[in-house]
Structures are given as C-alpha cells and as structure tokens.
XYZ file of C-alpha atoms in Angstrom:
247
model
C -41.080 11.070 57.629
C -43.735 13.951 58.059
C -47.757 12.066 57.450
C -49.364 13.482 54.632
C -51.511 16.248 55.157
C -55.375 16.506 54.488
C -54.268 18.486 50.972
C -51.616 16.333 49.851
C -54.208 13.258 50.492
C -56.788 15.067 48.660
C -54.755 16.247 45.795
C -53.791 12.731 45.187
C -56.894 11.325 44.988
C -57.787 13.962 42.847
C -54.881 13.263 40.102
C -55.849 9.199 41.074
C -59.832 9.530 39.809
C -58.744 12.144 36.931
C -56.148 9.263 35.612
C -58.611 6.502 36.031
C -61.248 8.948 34.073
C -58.551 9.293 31.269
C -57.790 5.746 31.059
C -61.855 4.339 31.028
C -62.225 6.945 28.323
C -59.628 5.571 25.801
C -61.171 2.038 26.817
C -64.168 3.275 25.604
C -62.987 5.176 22.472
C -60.953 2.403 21.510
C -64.213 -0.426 21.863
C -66.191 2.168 20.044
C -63.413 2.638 17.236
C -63.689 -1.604 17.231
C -67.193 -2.288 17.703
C -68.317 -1.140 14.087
C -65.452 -3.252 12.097
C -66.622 -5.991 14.271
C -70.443 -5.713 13.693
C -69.774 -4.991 9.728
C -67.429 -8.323 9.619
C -70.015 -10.251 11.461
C -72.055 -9.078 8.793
C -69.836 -10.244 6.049
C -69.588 -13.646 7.718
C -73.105 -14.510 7.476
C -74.252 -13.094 4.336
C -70.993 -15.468 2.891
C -72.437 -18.549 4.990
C -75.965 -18.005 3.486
C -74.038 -17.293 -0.059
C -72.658 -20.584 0.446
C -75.194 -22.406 0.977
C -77.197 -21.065 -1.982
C -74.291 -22.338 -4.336
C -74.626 -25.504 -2.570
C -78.248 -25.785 -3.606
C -77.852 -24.764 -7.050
C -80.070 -21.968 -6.528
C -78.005 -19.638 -9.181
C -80.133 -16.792 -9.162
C -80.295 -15.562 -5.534
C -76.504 -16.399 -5.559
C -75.733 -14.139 -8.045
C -77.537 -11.587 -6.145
C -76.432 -12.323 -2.498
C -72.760 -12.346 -3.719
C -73.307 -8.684 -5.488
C -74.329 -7.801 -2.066
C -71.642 -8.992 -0.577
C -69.140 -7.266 -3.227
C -70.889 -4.113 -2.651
C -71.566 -3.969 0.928
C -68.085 -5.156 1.882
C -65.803 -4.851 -1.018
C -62.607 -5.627 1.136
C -63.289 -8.190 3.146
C -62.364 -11.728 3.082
C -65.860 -13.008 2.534
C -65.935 -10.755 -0.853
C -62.252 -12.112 -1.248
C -63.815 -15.524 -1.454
C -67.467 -14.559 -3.459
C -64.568 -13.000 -6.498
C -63.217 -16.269 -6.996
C -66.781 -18.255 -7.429
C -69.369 -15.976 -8.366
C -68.019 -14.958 -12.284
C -68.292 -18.356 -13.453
C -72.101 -19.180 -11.415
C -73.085 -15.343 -13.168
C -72.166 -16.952 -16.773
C -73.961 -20.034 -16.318
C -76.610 -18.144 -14.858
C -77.071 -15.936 -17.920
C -77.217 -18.972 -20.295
C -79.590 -20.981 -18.547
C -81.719 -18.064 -17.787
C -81.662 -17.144 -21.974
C -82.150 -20.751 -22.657
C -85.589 -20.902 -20.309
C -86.534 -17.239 -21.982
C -86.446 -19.449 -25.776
C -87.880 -22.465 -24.781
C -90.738 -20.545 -23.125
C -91.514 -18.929 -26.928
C -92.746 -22.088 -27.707
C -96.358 -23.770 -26.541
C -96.873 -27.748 -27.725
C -100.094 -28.936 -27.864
C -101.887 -32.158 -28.898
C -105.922 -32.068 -29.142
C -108.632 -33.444 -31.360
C -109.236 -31.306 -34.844
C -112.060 -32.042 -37.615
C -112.297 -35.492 -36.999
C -108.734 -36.125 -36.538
C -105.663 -35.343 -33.822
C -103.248 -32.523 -34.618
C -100.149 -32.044 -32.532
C -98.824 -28.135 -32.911
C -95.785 -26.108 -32.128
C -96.459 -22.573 -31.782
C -94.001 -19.481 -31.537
C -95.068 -16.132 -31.719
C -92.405 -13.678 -33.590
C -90.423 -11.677 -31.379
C -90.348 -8.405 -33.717
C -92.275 -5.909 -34.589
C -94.185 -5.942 -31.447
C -97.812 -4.483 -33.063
C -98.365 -7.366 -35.093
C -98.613 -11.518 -34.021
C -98.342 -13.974 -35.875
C -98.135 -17.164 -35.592
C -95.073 -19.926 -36.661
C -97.234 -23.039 -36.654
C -95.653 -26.547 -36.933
C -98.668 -28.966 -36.925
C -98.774 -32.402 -37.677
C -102.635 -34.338 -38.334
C -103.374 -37.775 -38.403
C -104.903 -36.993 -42.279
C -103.390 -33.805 -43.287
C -100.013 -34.752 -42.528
C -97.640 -32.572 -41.735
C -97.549 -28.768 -42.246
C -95.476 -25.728 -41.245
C -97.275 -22.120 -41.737
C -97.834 -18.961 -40.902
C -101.380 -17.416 -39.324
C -102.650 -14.033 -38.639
C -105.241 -13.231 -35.861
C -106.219 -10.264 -38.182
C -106.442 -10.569 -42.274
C -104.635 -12.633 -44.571
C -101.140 -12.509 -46.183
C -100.232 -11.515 -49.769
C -99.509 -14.247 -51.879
C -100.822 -15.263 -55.414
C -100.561 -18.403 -55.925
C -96.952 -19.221 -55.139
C -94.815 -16.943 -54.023
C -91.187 -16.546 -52.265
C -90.718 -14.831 -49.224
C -87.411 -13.340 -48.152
C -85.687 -14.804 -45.461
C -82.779 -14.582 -42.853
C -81.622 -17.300 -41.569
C -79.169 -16.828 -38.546
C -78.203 -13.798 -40.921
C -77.552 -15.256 -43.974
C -80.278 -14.615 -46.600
C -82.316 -17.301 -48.594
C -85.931 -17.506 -49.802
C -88.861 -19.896 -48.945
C -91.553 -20.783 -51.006
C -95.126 -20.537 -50.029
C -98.839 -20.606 -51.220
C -102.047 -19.465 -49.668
C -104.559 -21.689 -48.862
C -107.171 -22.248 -51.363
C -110.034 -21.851 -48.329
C -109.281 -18.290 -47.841
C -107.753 -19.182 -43.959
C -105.410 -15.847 -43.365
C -102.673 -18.022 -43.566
C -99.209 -18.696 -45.437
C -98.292 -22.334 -46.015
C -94.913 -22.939 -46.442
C -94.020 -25.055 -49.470
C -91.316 -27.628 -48.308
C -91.876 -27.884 -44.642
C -89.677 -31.113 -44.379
C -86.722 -28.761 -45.307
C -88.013 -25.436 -43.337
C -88.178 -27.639 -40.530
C -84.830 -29.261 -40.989
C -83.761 -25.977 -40.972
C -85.052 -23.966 -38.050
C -84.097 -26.941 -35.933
C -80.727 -25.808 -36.622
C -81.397 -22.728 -36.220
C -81.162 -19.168 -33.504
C -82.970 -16.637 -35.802
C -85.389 -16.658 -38.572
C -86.584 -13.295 -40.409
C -89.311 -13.422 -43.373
C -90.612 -10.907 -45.150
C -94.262 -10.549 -45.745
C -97.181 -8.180 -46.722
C -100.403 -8.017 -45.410
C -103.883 -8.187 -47.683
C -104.544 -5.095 -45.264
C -103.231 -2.063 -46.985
C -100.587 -4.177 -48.252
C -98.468 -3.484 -45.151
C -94.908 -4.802 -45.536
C -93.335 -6.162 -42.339
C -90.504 -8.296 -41.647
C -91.616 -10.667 -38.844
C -88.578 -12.063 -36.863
C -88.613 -15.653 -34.920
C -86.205 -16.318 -32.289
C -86.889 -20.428 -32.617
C -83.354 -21.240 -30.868
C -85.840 -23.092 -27.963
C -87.664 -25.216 -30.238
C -87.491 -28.929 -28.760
C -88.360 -31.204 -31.287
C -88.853 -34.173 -28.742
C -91.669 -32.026 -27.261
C -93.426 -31.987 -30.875
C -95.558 -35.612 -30.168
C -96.033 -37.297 -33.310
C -99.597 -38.213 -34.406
C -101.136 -40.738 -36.530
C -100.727 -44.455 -37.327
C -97.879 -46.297 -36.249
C -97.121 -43.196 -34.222
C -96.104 -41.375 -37.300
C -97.386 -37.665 -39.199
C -98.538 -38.830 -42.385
C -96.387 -36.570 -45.027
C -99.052 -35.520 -47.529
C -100.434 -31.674 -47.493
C -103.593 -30.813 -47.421
C-alpha cells in the first residue's frame, strides 16, 4: 500500500473540517429553530401557574385578565387548552358580582342626629339624565316616622297639592301619588311610602316623571335601586322601631 501523500492528507482534512462545519451548523439552526417554542412555552407555563393560583384565591378579576392573556398570547397551547375550560364560567360570575357591587354602591346609609331627634336615611341618586340630581330619600325619624321622597339640590318640584307622577316600574307602568311639603322644602313626598317601599325592594328599575318649578322642565328621572339592602336601613326610635306617622 503506497502512504498517503502530503495532498491526499491535506485534502482530507480539508473535506473532514468542511463536514464538521456543516454538521455544527445544522446543530445550531436546529437549537435556534427550538429555542423560541421553548422560551414561548416556558412562558405559557408560568403565566398558567400564576393563573392558577389567582383562581385559587378567588381573586376573579385579575383572573379574568391573566387568562385573556394567556388566550391571546398563546392561543394553542396547552396552558390556553386548560384556561378555555375554567375561565367562561369565573368571567360570568365575575360580571355579576362586579354589577352587583356597581348597585349596591348607588346607595349611602346613614344614621345621625336631626332637629332634636335621630333619622336613619337611604340615599340613591338617579342614574339618568345625567345634568340633573336628585335625590331618592328613604328616611326614618324617631318623631316623624317614616318617609320616602324626593329632593332637589336646585328648586322645587311641580306639584299642587296632590298629584300623581308617572312611573315605570321594572317596565311596567303605574302611578304614585305625592304632595309637596307644606314648608316650601324643594321636595316631593311620596304618599304611601309603606307600599313604594314594598315595592322598590322588589324592584331593578324605577322611572318617574316629574317637572321642575324652574321653567317647568319635564324630566323623567330613572333609579336603578336593584342594590338597595334593606338590612343596612337601621331602624330608629323606641323599641327599635320608625314610628309610622308623616310629618
């Protein structure tokens, strides 16, 4: 057998390094092909670990959002796979208790000394139109008794006498009788408040149609009194009791 000459050695080594070159380079093409499904399901892993853990705390509203996140960010991974089957039903309950904290909000209770007396109050502020406030006051006074009205920051209400406004009541129409106070207070007392309050307690939505002393403005003030707790309305008076009489 004739030894190799200085060429042939060379020219093998040559082919050996250019082979070795070849092969490091698909090594490294395929770990860079790799390395971002790897970092992106890494990714996915712990945003569904800290998703987890916020369901496990009942902490529905950064759930909600996390597990959007995830179903955006990574739409077909497993940890979205996973977020699909939970996150509809912690969304829904979500919504409700969020609308259910927006009502009860609406309405402020209060208990504090007035004209010689205590009055306990509770107050909602209508919802529509947005220019004008007032006030759905449910008061109760350890000599007045027990009242439900409506006040105006600004001027008084039209209403000779007795009057009847119309009304809405979770759509369906009706009327309730009122007066205006003798003292001139820009307020409209409603007749029966036993029954008004029987009433909204049942109730989502209240409309009533009034009109203003100023310029005889007509407006139809709505009341969104589905948060009104009753429990938080303290009774006053002896025995513990609103006394029922009107002022």
């Amino acid at each position: 057998m004739k030894p190799m000459s200085r060429c042939t050695v060379l020219a093998s080594l040559v082919a050996a390094l250019v082979l070795a070159g070849c092969s490091q380079q698909g090594d490294s093409a395929t770990d860079n092909a790799q390395a971002p499904a790897q970092a992106q399901a890494d990714a996915a892993a712990k945003k569904l670990d800290t998703y987890r853990q916020l369901v496990r705390i009942n902490n529905d509203e950064m759930a909600v959002s996390m597990g959007h996140d995830i179903l955006d960010r990574f739409a077909n991974s497993d940890a979205a796979k996973e977020v699909q089957q939970s996150l509809p039903a912690i969304e829904k309950r979500y919504k409700e208790n969020s609308e259910k904290n927006r009502l009860q909000g609406m309405w402020l209770y209060q208990v504090s000394p007035m004209q010689g007396g205590t009055q306990s109050t509770a107050t909602a502020y209508n919802t529509s139109p947005s220019n004008h406030r007032v006030r759905l006051v449910l008061r109760r006074h350890t000599e007045w008794g027990q009242n439900a009205f409506l006040y105006s920051d600004e001027r008084g209400f039209v209403c000779k006498a007795n009057c009847t406004l119309a009304a809405t009541v979770d759509g369906k129409p009706t009327g309730i009788k009122a007066f205006a106070p003798s003292t001139g207070e820009p307020a409209l007392m409603i007749r029966d408040d036993k029954a008004f309050i029987a009433m909204l307690e049942k109730a989502k939505k209240i409309t009533l149609d009034v009109t203003l002393q100023d310029g005889e403005k007509k407006l139809q003030l709505v009341y969104e009194v589905g948060g009104f707790d009753a429990a938080k309305w303290a009774p006053v008076g002896k025995g513990g009791a609103a006394k029922a009489k009107k002022k």
